[in-house]
Short mmCIF file of C-alpha atoms and ligand atoms in Angstrom, two decimals:
data_model
loop_
_atom_site.label_atom_id
_atom_site.label_comp_id
_atom_site.label_asym_id
_atom_site.label_seq_id
_atom_site.Cartn_x
_atom_site.Cartn_y
_atom_site.Cartn_z
CA MET A 1 -36.82 -45.84 21.48
CA ARG A 2 -34.87 -46.91 18.40
CA ALA A 3 -34.55 -50.21 16.53
CA LYS A 4 -31.70 -52.46 17.69
CA ILE A 5 -30.71 -55.61 15.81
CA ILE A 6 -30.55 -58.50 18.29
CA GLY A 7 -30.33 -61.47 15.92
CA THR A 8 -29.53 -62.30 12.31
CA GLY A 9 -30.04 -65.26 9.98
CA SER A 10 -29.68 -66.18 6.35
CA CYS A 11 -30.37 -68.91 3.84
CA LEU A 12 -28.60 -69.62 0.57
CA PRO A 13 -29.87 -72.12 -2.01
CA GLU A 14 -28.46 -75.64 -1.95
CA LYS A 15 -27.04 -75.34 -5.46
CA THR A 16 -23.97 -73.21 -6.17
CA VAL A 17 -23.49 -72.24 -9.81
CA THR A 18 -19.99 -71.13 -10.79
CA ASN A 19 -19.03 -68.80 -13.62
CA ASN A 20 -17.63 -71.82 -15.45
CA ASP A 21 -21.01 -73.57 -15.10
CA LEU A 22 -22.60 -70.54 -16.80
CA SER A 23 -20.00 -70.47 -19.55
CA ALA A 24 -21.13 -74.00 -20.47
CA LEU A 25 -24.64 -72.58 -21.04
CA MET A 26 -23.91 -69.25 -22.75
CA ASP A 27 -21.19 -67.16 -24.39
CA THR A 28 -19.45 -65.85 -21.27
CA SER A 29 -16.34 -66.59 -19.21
CA ASP A 30 -15.12 -66.67 -15.63
CA GLU A 31 -12.60 -63.97 -16.58
CA TRP A 32 -15.28 -61.57 -17.96
CA ILE A 33 -17.64 -61.97 -15.00
CA LYS A 34 -14.99 -61.92 -12.29
CA SER A 35 -13.05 -58.93 -13.64
CA ARG A 36 -16.18 -56.79 -14.16
CA THR A 37 -18.12 -57.73 -11.03
CA GLY A 38 -16.05 -59.71 -8.49
CA ILE A 39 -18.53 -62.59 -8.71
CA SER A 40 -17.22 -66.20 -8.90
CA SER A 41 -20.39 -68.13 -8.05
CA ARG A 42 -23.94 -67.63 -6.86
CA GLY A 43 -26.66 -69.76 -5.25
CA LEU A 44 -29.64 -70.57 -7.48
CA VAL A 45 -32.78 -72.45 -6.45
CA SER A 46 -32.86 -75.87 -8.05
CA SER A 47 -36.13 -77.52 -7.00
CA GLU A 48 -39.80 -76.63 -6.66
CA THR A 49 -39.53 -76.82 -2.88
CA GLU A 50 -36.84 -74.14 -2.74
CA THR A 51 -38.85 -70.94 -3.03
CA THR A 52 -38.93 -67.34 -1.91
CA LEU A 53 -41.09 -68.46 1.02
CA SER A 54 -38.93 -71.43 2.02
CA MET A 55 -35.75 -69.30 2.06
CA ALA A 56 -37.52 -66.48 3.95
CA VAL A 57 -38.79 -68.93 6.60
CA SER A 58 -35.36 -70.52 6.98
CA ALA A 59 -33.59 -67.15 7.38
CA GLY A 60 -36.32 -65.90 9.76
CA THR A 61 -36.16 -69.04 11.90
CA SER A 62 -32.40 -68.73 12.16
CA ALA A 63 -32.61 -65.02 13.11
CA LEU A 64 -35.20 -65.75 15.81
CA ALA A 65 -33.01 -68.49 17.29
CA ASN A 66 -30.02 -66.14 17.17
CA ALA A 67 -32.05 -63.47 19.00
CA ASP A 68 -33.34 -66.05 21.49
CA LEU A 69 -36.95 -65.03 20.80
CA LEU A 70 -40.01 -67.12 19.95
CA PRO A 71 -42.21 -66.42 16.90
CA GLU A 72 -45.07 -65.37 19.20
CA ASP A 73 -42.83 -62.63 20.69
CA ILE A 74 -42.82 -60.76 17.35
CA ASP A 75 -45.13 -57.75 16.82
CA LEU A 76 -44.32 -57.00 13.18
CA ILE A 77 -42.99 -58.88 10.14
CA ILE A 78 -41.85 -57.00 7.04
CA VAL A 79 -40.56 -58.85 4.01
CA ALA A 80 -38.68 -56.93 1.32
CA THR A 81 -38.86 -58.69 -2.03
CA VAL A 82 -39.55 -58.20 -5.74
CA SER A 83 -39.86 -61.94 -6.38
CA SER A 84 -42.62 -63.21 -4.13
CA ASP A 85 -44.13 -66.61 -4.94
CA PHE A 86 -47.66 -65.20 -4.89
CA VAL A 87 -49.10 -61.82 -5.78
CA THR A 88 -51.30 -62.28 -2.74
CA PRO A 89 -51.13 -63.21 0.10
CA SER A 90 -47.93 -61.34 0.82
CA THR A 91 -44.77 -63.30 1.57
CA ALA A 92 -44.79 -61.71 5.05
CA CYS A 93 -48.26 -63.15 5.80
CA MET A 94 -47.11 -66.57 4.58
CA VAL A 95 -43.97 -66.34 6.75
CA GLN A 96 -46.15 -65.37 9.71
CA SER A 97 -48.26 -68.48 9.17
CA GLU A 98 -45.28 -70.83 8.69
CA LEU A 99 -43.50 -69.51 11.79
CA GLY A 100 -46.61 -69.28 13.97
CA ALA A 101 -45.93 -65.61 14.73
CA VAL A 102 -49.57 -65.21 15.71
CA HIS A 103 -49.29 -61.73 17.24
CA ALA A 104 -47.49 -60.10 14.31
CA ALA A 105 -48.87 -57.69 11.72
CA ALA A 106 -47.27 -58.61 8.39
CA PHE A 107 -46.74 -56.94 5.04
CA ASP A 108 -44.31 -56.82 2.12
CA ILE A 109 -42.50 -53.84 0.69
CA ASN A 110 -41.01 -53.39 -2.76
CA ALA A 111 -37.97 -51.13 -2.88
CA ALA A 112 -35.88 -53.64 -4.89
CA CYS A 113 -32.25 -53.84 -3.74
CA SER A 114 -32.87 -51.06 -1.17
CA GLY A 115 -35.76 -53.07 0.28
CA PHE A 116 -34.05 -54.32 3.43
CA LEU A 117 -33.03 -50.75 4.34
CA PHE A 118 -36.56 -49.46 3.73
CA ALA A 119 -37.85 -52.25 6.01
CA LEU A 120 -35.27 -51.41 8.68
CA ASN A 121 -36.13 -47.71 8.54
CA THR A 122 -39.86 -48.50 8.67
CA VAL A 123 -39.38 -50.60 11.80
CA ASP A 124 -37.33 -47.81 13.37
CA ALA A 125 -40.16 -45.34 12.69
CA TYR A 126 -42.73 -47.70 14.25
CA PHE A 127 -40.51 -48.13 17.32
CA GLN A 128 -39.95 -44.38 17.65
CA ALA A 129 -43.72 -43.89 17.49
CA GLY A 130 -44.16 -46.51 20.23
CA ILE A 131 -46.45 -48.69 18.07
CA TYR A 132 -44.42 -51.93 18.15
CA ARG A 133 -41.51 -53.25 20.24
CA THR A 134 -40.26 -56.31 18.32
CA ALA A 135 -39.94 -57.01 14.62
CA LEU A 136 -38.62 -59.56 12.15
CA ILE A 137 -37.47 -58.19 8.80
CA ILE A 138 -36.45 -60.37 5.89
CA GLY A 139 -34.89 -59.52 2.53
CA VAL A 140 -35.47 -62.41 0.14
CA GLU A 141 -35.22 -62.94 -3.60
CA THR A 142 -35.58 -65.69 -6.15
CA LEU A 143 -34.38 -63.41 -8.92
CA SER A 144 -33.54 -66.44 -11.06
CA LYS A 145 -37.23 -66.64 -12.01
CA ILE A 146 -37.46 -63.08 -13.32
CA ILE A 147 -34.06 -62.93 -15.04
CA ASP A 148 -33.84 -63.23 -18.81
CA TRP A 149 -31.52 -66.24 -19.11
CA LYS A 150 -30.86 -65.28 -22.74
CA ASP A 151 -29.40 -61.90 -21.67
CA ARG A 152 -25.82 -62.66 -20.64
CA SER A 153 -25.21 -59.08 -19.51
CA THR A 154 -27.73 -59.43 -16.65
CA CYS A 155 -28.19 -63.14 -15.87
CA VAL A 156 -24.61 -63.65 -14.71
CA LEU A 157 -24.94 -60.94 -12.04
CA PHE A 158 -27.71 -62.21 -9.79
CA GLY A 159 -28.19 -64.91 -7.17
CA ASP A 160 -31.02 -66.21 -4.97
CA GLY A 161 -31.13 -66.11 -1.17
CA ALA A 162 -32.59 -64.63 2.00
CA GLY A 163 -31.30 -62.68 4.98
CA ALA A 164 -33.16 -61.70 8.16
CA ALA A 165 -32.81 -59.59 11.27
CA VAL A 166 -34.75 -59.50 14.54
CA LEU A 167 -35.12 -56.07 16.12
CA CYS A 168 -36.27 -54.83 19.48
CA ALA A 169 -36.99 -51.33 20.78
CA ASP A 170 -33.99 -50.07 22.74
CA GLU A 171 -32.29 -46.87 23.90
CA GLU A 172 -29.45 -47.59 21.45
CA GLY A 173 -29.41 -49.11 17.98
CA ILE A 174 -30.11 -47.12 14.85
CA MET A 175 -28.50 -43.69 15.25
CA ALA A 176 -29.48 -42.14 11.90
CA ASN A 177 -31.15 -43.21 8.69
CA LEU A 178 -32.38 -41.94 5.37
CA GLN A 179 -34.02 -43.18 2.21
CA GLY A 180 -35.03 -41.72 -1.13
CA SER A 181 -36.51 -42.46 -4.53
CA ASN A 182 -36.44 -41.14 -8.08
CA GLY A 183 -39.26 -42.75 -10.04
CA SER A 184 -38.36 -40.82 -13.18
CA GLY A 185 -35.16 -42.90 -13.46
CA GLY A 186 -36.98 -46.21 -13.05
CA HIS A 187 -36.75 -47.21 -16.72
CA VAL A 188 -33.06 -48.24 -16.40
CA LEU A 189 -33.92 -51.29 -14.29
CA MET A 190 -37.37 -52.82 -14.59
CA CYS A 191 -39.45 -55.99 -14.82
CA ARG A 192 -43.16 -56.13 -15.59
CA ASN A 193 -45.27 -58.17 -13.18
CA ARG A 194 -47.10 -60.35 -15.70
CA THR A 195 -48.61 -60.12 -19.15
CA ASN A 196 -52.25 -59.10 -19.13
CA ASN A 197 -54.28 -61.98 -20.61
CA ASN A 198 -57.39 -59.81 -20.87
CA PRO A 199 -58.62 -60.61 -24.44
CA PHE A 200 -58.97 -56.87 -25.16
CA VAL A 201 -55.34 -56.05 -24.41
CA SER A 202 -52.31 -56.70 -26.57
CA THR A 203 -49.00 -56.70 -24.68
CA ASP A 204 -45.34 -57.28 -25.42
CA PRO A 205 -44.16 -60.38 -23.50
CA SER A 206 -40.50 -59.33 -23.81
CA MET A 207 -41.10 -56.96 -20.87
CA ASP A 208 -41.80 -59.88 -18.53
CA TYR A 209 -38.15 -60.38 -17.58
CA LEU A 210 -35.63 -58.13 -15.92
CA TYR A 211 -34.29 -55.38 -18.16
CA MET A 212 -31.24 -53.39 -17.10
CA ASP A 213 -29.17 -50.63 -18.66
CA GLY A 214 -25.99 -51.69 -16.85
CA GLN A 215 -23.91 -48.61 -17.51
CA GLU A 216 -26.65 -46.19 -16.41
CA VAL A 217 -27.24 -48.22 -13.26
CA PHE A 218 -23.51 -48.26 -12.59
CA LYS A 219 -23.29 -44.44 -12.86
CA PHE A 220 -26.36 -43.96 -10.66
CA ALA A 221 -25.02 -46.38 -8.04
CA VAL A 222 -21.57 -44.85 -7.70
CA LYS A 223 -22.92 -41.28 -7.49
CA LYS A 224 -26.01 -41.81 -5.35
CA GLU A 225 -24.58 -44.29 -2.86
CA ALA A 226 -21.58 -42.05 -2.16
CA GLU A 227 -23.90 -39.03 -1.69
CA CYS A 228 -26.23 -41.04 0.52
CA ILE A 229 -23.38 -42.16 2.81
CA GLN A 230 -22.00 -38.61 3.06
CA GLU A 231 -25.46 -37.26 3.91
CA LEU A 232 -25.92 -39.86 6.63
CA LEU A 233 -22.50 -39.14 8.12
CA THR A 234 -23.30 -35.40 8.15
CA GLN A 235 -26.64 -36.14 9.83
CA ALA A 236 -24.81 -38.13 12.52
CA GLY A 237 -21.96 -35.60 12.85
CA LEU A 238 -19.35 -38.26 12.03
CA ALA A 239 -16.39 -38.57 9.66
CA PRO A 240 -15.97 -41.57 7.30
CA THR A 241 -13.10 -42.86 9.46
CA ASP A 242 -15.35 -42.99 12.55
CA ILE A 243 -17.28 -45.92 11.07
CA ASN A 244 -15.97 -49.42 11.84
CA TRP A 245 -17.80 -51.30 9.07
CA TYR A 246 -19.53 -50.36 5.84
CA LEU A 247 -21.98 -53.06 4.77
CA LEU A 248 -23.03 -52.01 1.28
CA HIS A 249 -25.46 -53.55 -1.17
CA GLN A 250 -23.57 -56.28 -2.98
CA ALA A 251 -24.09 -55.44 -6.66
CA ASN A 252 -20.61 -55.11 -8.04
CA GLN A 253 -17.15 -55.09 -6.40
CA ARG A 254 -16.13 -52.18 -8.66
CA ILE A 255 -18.99 -50.08 -7.22
CA ILE A 256 -17.90 -50.92 -3.66
CA SER A 257 -14.25 -50.12 -4.45
CA SER A 258 -15.26 -46.81 -6.02
CA ILE A 259 -17.21 -45.80 -2.89
CA ALA A 260 -14.24 -46.76 -0.69
CA ARG A 261 -11.97 -44.59 -2.87
CA LYS A 262 -14.40 -41.63 -2.73
CA LEU A 263 -14.49 -41.87 1.07
CA LYS A 264 -10.68 -42.30 1.14
CA LEU A 265 -11.04 -45.49 3.18
CA PRO A 266 -9.27 -48.86 2.97
CA LEU A 267 -11.28 -51.63 1.33
CA ASP A 268 -10.99 -53.83 4.43
CA LYS A 269 -13.70 -51.68 6.08
CA PHE A 270 -16.08 -52.98 3.34
CA PRO A 271 -16.78 -56.69 3.86
CA SER A 272 -18.06 -58.39 0.71
CA ASN A 273 -19.75 -61.65 -0.19
CA LEU A 274 -20.20 -60.94 -3.90
CA ASP A 275 -17.65 -63.62 -4.68
CA HIS A 276 -19.98 -66.46 -3.61
CA CYS A 277 -23.46 -64.83 -3.58
CA GLY A 278 -23.65 -62.50 -6.58
CA ASN A 279 -26.26 -59.76 -6.35
CA THR A 280 -29.16 -61.07 -4.25
CA SER A 281 -31.06 -57.74 -4.35
CA ALA A 282 -33.08 -57.17 -1.15
CA ALA A 283 -31.30 -60.13 0.47
CA SER A 284 -27.76 -58.90 -0.09
CA ILE A 285 -27.29 -56.61 2.93
CA PRO A 286 -28.92 -58.95 5.50
CA ILE A 287 -27.01 -62.00 4.18
CA LEU A 288 -23.76 -60.03 4.51
CA LEU A 289 -24.79 -58.78 7.96
CA ASP A 290 -25.45 -62.35 9.08
CA GLU A 291 -22.11 -63.55 7.70
CA VAL A 292 -20.05 -60.87 9.46
CA HIS A 293 -22.10 -61.23 12.66
CA ARG A 294 -21.59 -65.00 12.80
CA ALA A 295 -17.90 -64.65 11.92
CA GLY A 296 -17.49 -62.47 15.04
CA THR A 297 -16.37 -59.46 12.97
CA LEU A 298 -18.72 -56.99 14.69
CA ALA A 299 -17.77 -56.03 18.26
CA PRO A 300 -20.27 -54.51 20.71
CA GLY A 301 -20.25 -50.72 20.28
CA ASP A 302 -18.96 -50.85 16.68
CA LEU A 303 -20.48 -48.27 14.34
CA VAL A 304 -21.93 -50.06 11.31
CA LEU A 305 -23.18 -48.23 8.25
CA LEU A 306 -25.57 -50.06 5.92
CA SER A 307 -26.23 -48.57 2.51
CA GLY A 308 -27.80 -49.63 -0.75
CA PHE A 309 -29.45 -48.63 -4.02
CA GLY A 310 -31.72 -50.30 -6.49
CA ALA A 311 -34.56 -50.29 -8.96
CA GLY A 312 -37.22 -47.67 -8.56
CA LEU A 313 -34.84 -45.93 -8.47
CA THR A 314 -34.36 -46.16 -4.71
CA TRP A 315 -31.58 -45.71 -2.18
CA GLY A 316 -31.26 -45.86 1.56
CA ALA A 317 -28.85 -46.01 4.47
CA ALA A 318 -28.81 -46.63 8.19
CA LEU A 319 -26.15 -46.10 10.84
CA LEU A 320 -26.23 -48.39 13.85
CA LYS A 321 -24.35 -48.93 17.03
CA TRP A 322 -23.80 -52.70 17.27
N1 LIG B 1 -19.89 -62.32 -20.85
C1 LIG B 1 -19.10 -61.90 -21.85
N2 LIG B 1 -19.30 -60.73 -22.49
C2 LIG B 1 -20.34 -59.99 -22.10
C3 LIG B 1 -21.22 -60.39 -21.07
C4 LIG B 1 -20.96 -61.61 -20.45
N3 LIG B 1 -21.72 -62.07 -19.44
N4 LIG B 1 -22.16 -59.44 -20.92
C5 LIG B 1 -21.90 -58.47 -21.81
N5 LIG B 1 -20.80 -58.81 -22.52
C6 LIG B 1 -20.15 -58.05 -23.60
C7 LIG B 1 -21.07 -57.06 -24.26
O1 LIG B 1 -21.82 -57.68 -25.27
C8 LIG B 1 -20.10 -56.06 -24.80
O2 LIG B 1 -19.53 -56.57 -25.98
P1 LIG B 1 -19.24 -55.60 -27.24
O3 LIG B 1 -18.22 -54.62 -26.73
O4 LIG B 1 -18.71 -56.53 -28.25
O5 LIG B 1 -20.55 -54.96 -27.58
C9 LIG B 1 -18.97 -56.04 -23.76
O6 LIG B 1 -19.11 -57.25 -23.00
C10 LIG B 1 -19.03 -54.86 -22.82
O7 LIG B 1 -20.36 -54.74 -22.35
P2 LIG B 1 -20.78 -53.59 -21.37
O8 LIG B 1 -22.22 -53.71 -21.07
O9 LIG B 1 -20.22 -52.30 -21.90
O10 LIG B 1 -19.94 -54.00 -20.08
P3 LIG B 1 -19.67 -53.16 -18.78
O11 LIG B 1 -18.21 -52.98 -18.63
O12 LIG B 1 -20.55 -51.95 -18.68
O13 LIG B 1 -20.13 -54.16 -17.64
C11 LIG B 1 -21.96 -54.62 -16.16
C12 LIG B 1 -21.48 -54.61 -17.60
C13 LIG B 1 -23.40 -55.09 -16.16
C14 LIG B 1 -21.11 -55.60 -15.36
C15 LIG B 1 -21.83 -53.20 -15.55
O14 LIG B 1 -22.43 -52.25 -16.43
C16 LIG B 1 -22.48 -53.09 -14.21
O15 LIG B 1 -22.04 -53.70 -13.26
N6 LIG B 1 -23.53 -52.26 -14.07
C17 LIG B 1 -24.24 -52.11 -12.81
C18 LIG B 1 -25.21 -53.24 -12.66
C19 LIG B 1 -25.81 -53.32 -11.29
O16 LIG B 1 -25.17 -53.02 -10.30
N7 LIG B 1 -27.06 -53.76 -11.22
C20 LIG B 1 -27.75 -53.99 -10.01
C21 LIG B 1 -28.44 -52.79 -9.49
S1 LIG B 1 -29.18 -53.10 -7.97
#
């Protein structure tokens, strides 16, 4: 049995922050951000009650309703995030409690922007092994709390939000998947957890916010994501044109356009929500999936390829029959 997505949900923060709003706070412009990334605005949390947990619960609740399942029907909850509210308990355990998913095992994974794909592939492996039959996976980030708001080259790129999918074991669903990591490249995109306040340790607090070497990440993304998609297509015995929809990690419209060019495909096979979401890391693919699902874009039987890359470095992809 493979993992089949039977419901999706998402949650964006109440507050939308435009590029012009940011240019009132720092030396940047709508023209610079839009032309280099495709981003016009992003959602950012704006109150203490809007948290990683609250957005995860909202997206999860919406996905369960969309799947027509109850929380107690779920066997497994996996949350992909690098911006949990608490070090422990995990966000997944807190979601389980909030939803009342009393029969679910719950844990978080950290694969940064590839996190939702790692969660999806993990669920698929559990289903193939016959261990679980239903799962809720959530990609959620409040990156605004780990971004360095004095670093204009990174802070304009990211947004907050959550996306979720409910899966059940089925004959059809995921057809092929892969994931990979290269820890030796991890230094190009990193954020330390917290400064050690042990009186015997002296640490540099400047590491406590997200650091990114944008050009190195850009090169890695364009090369690795294209390779990853080709490898998945080879695994499935399909050509790029056989796929109906490519739902890629939403980091930068120029990266998405470059992948489309490499695959010799029209850009209209690559839906995008960068314009109004920015890069929401682990949440980006499931938010996009929920948007295209609710818009009626995906028809039953469509072949949908999800692919992403992120800090770690990590990358992953999954091919599904909708
Ligand atoms: N507004 C205005 N100017 C800015 C700016 C901003 N927000 N951020 C940087 N600049 C300036 C720089 O200071 C630099 O000025 P200089 O030439 O006077 O030194 C100039 O713009 C060019 O900076 P550079 O970093 O070379 O820009 P770039 O064309 O490489 O674009 C990124 C920067 C971040 C948009 C691009 O590298 C990128 O998208 N990388 C991938 C990031 C990514 O996908 N991360 C997520 C991974 S999951």
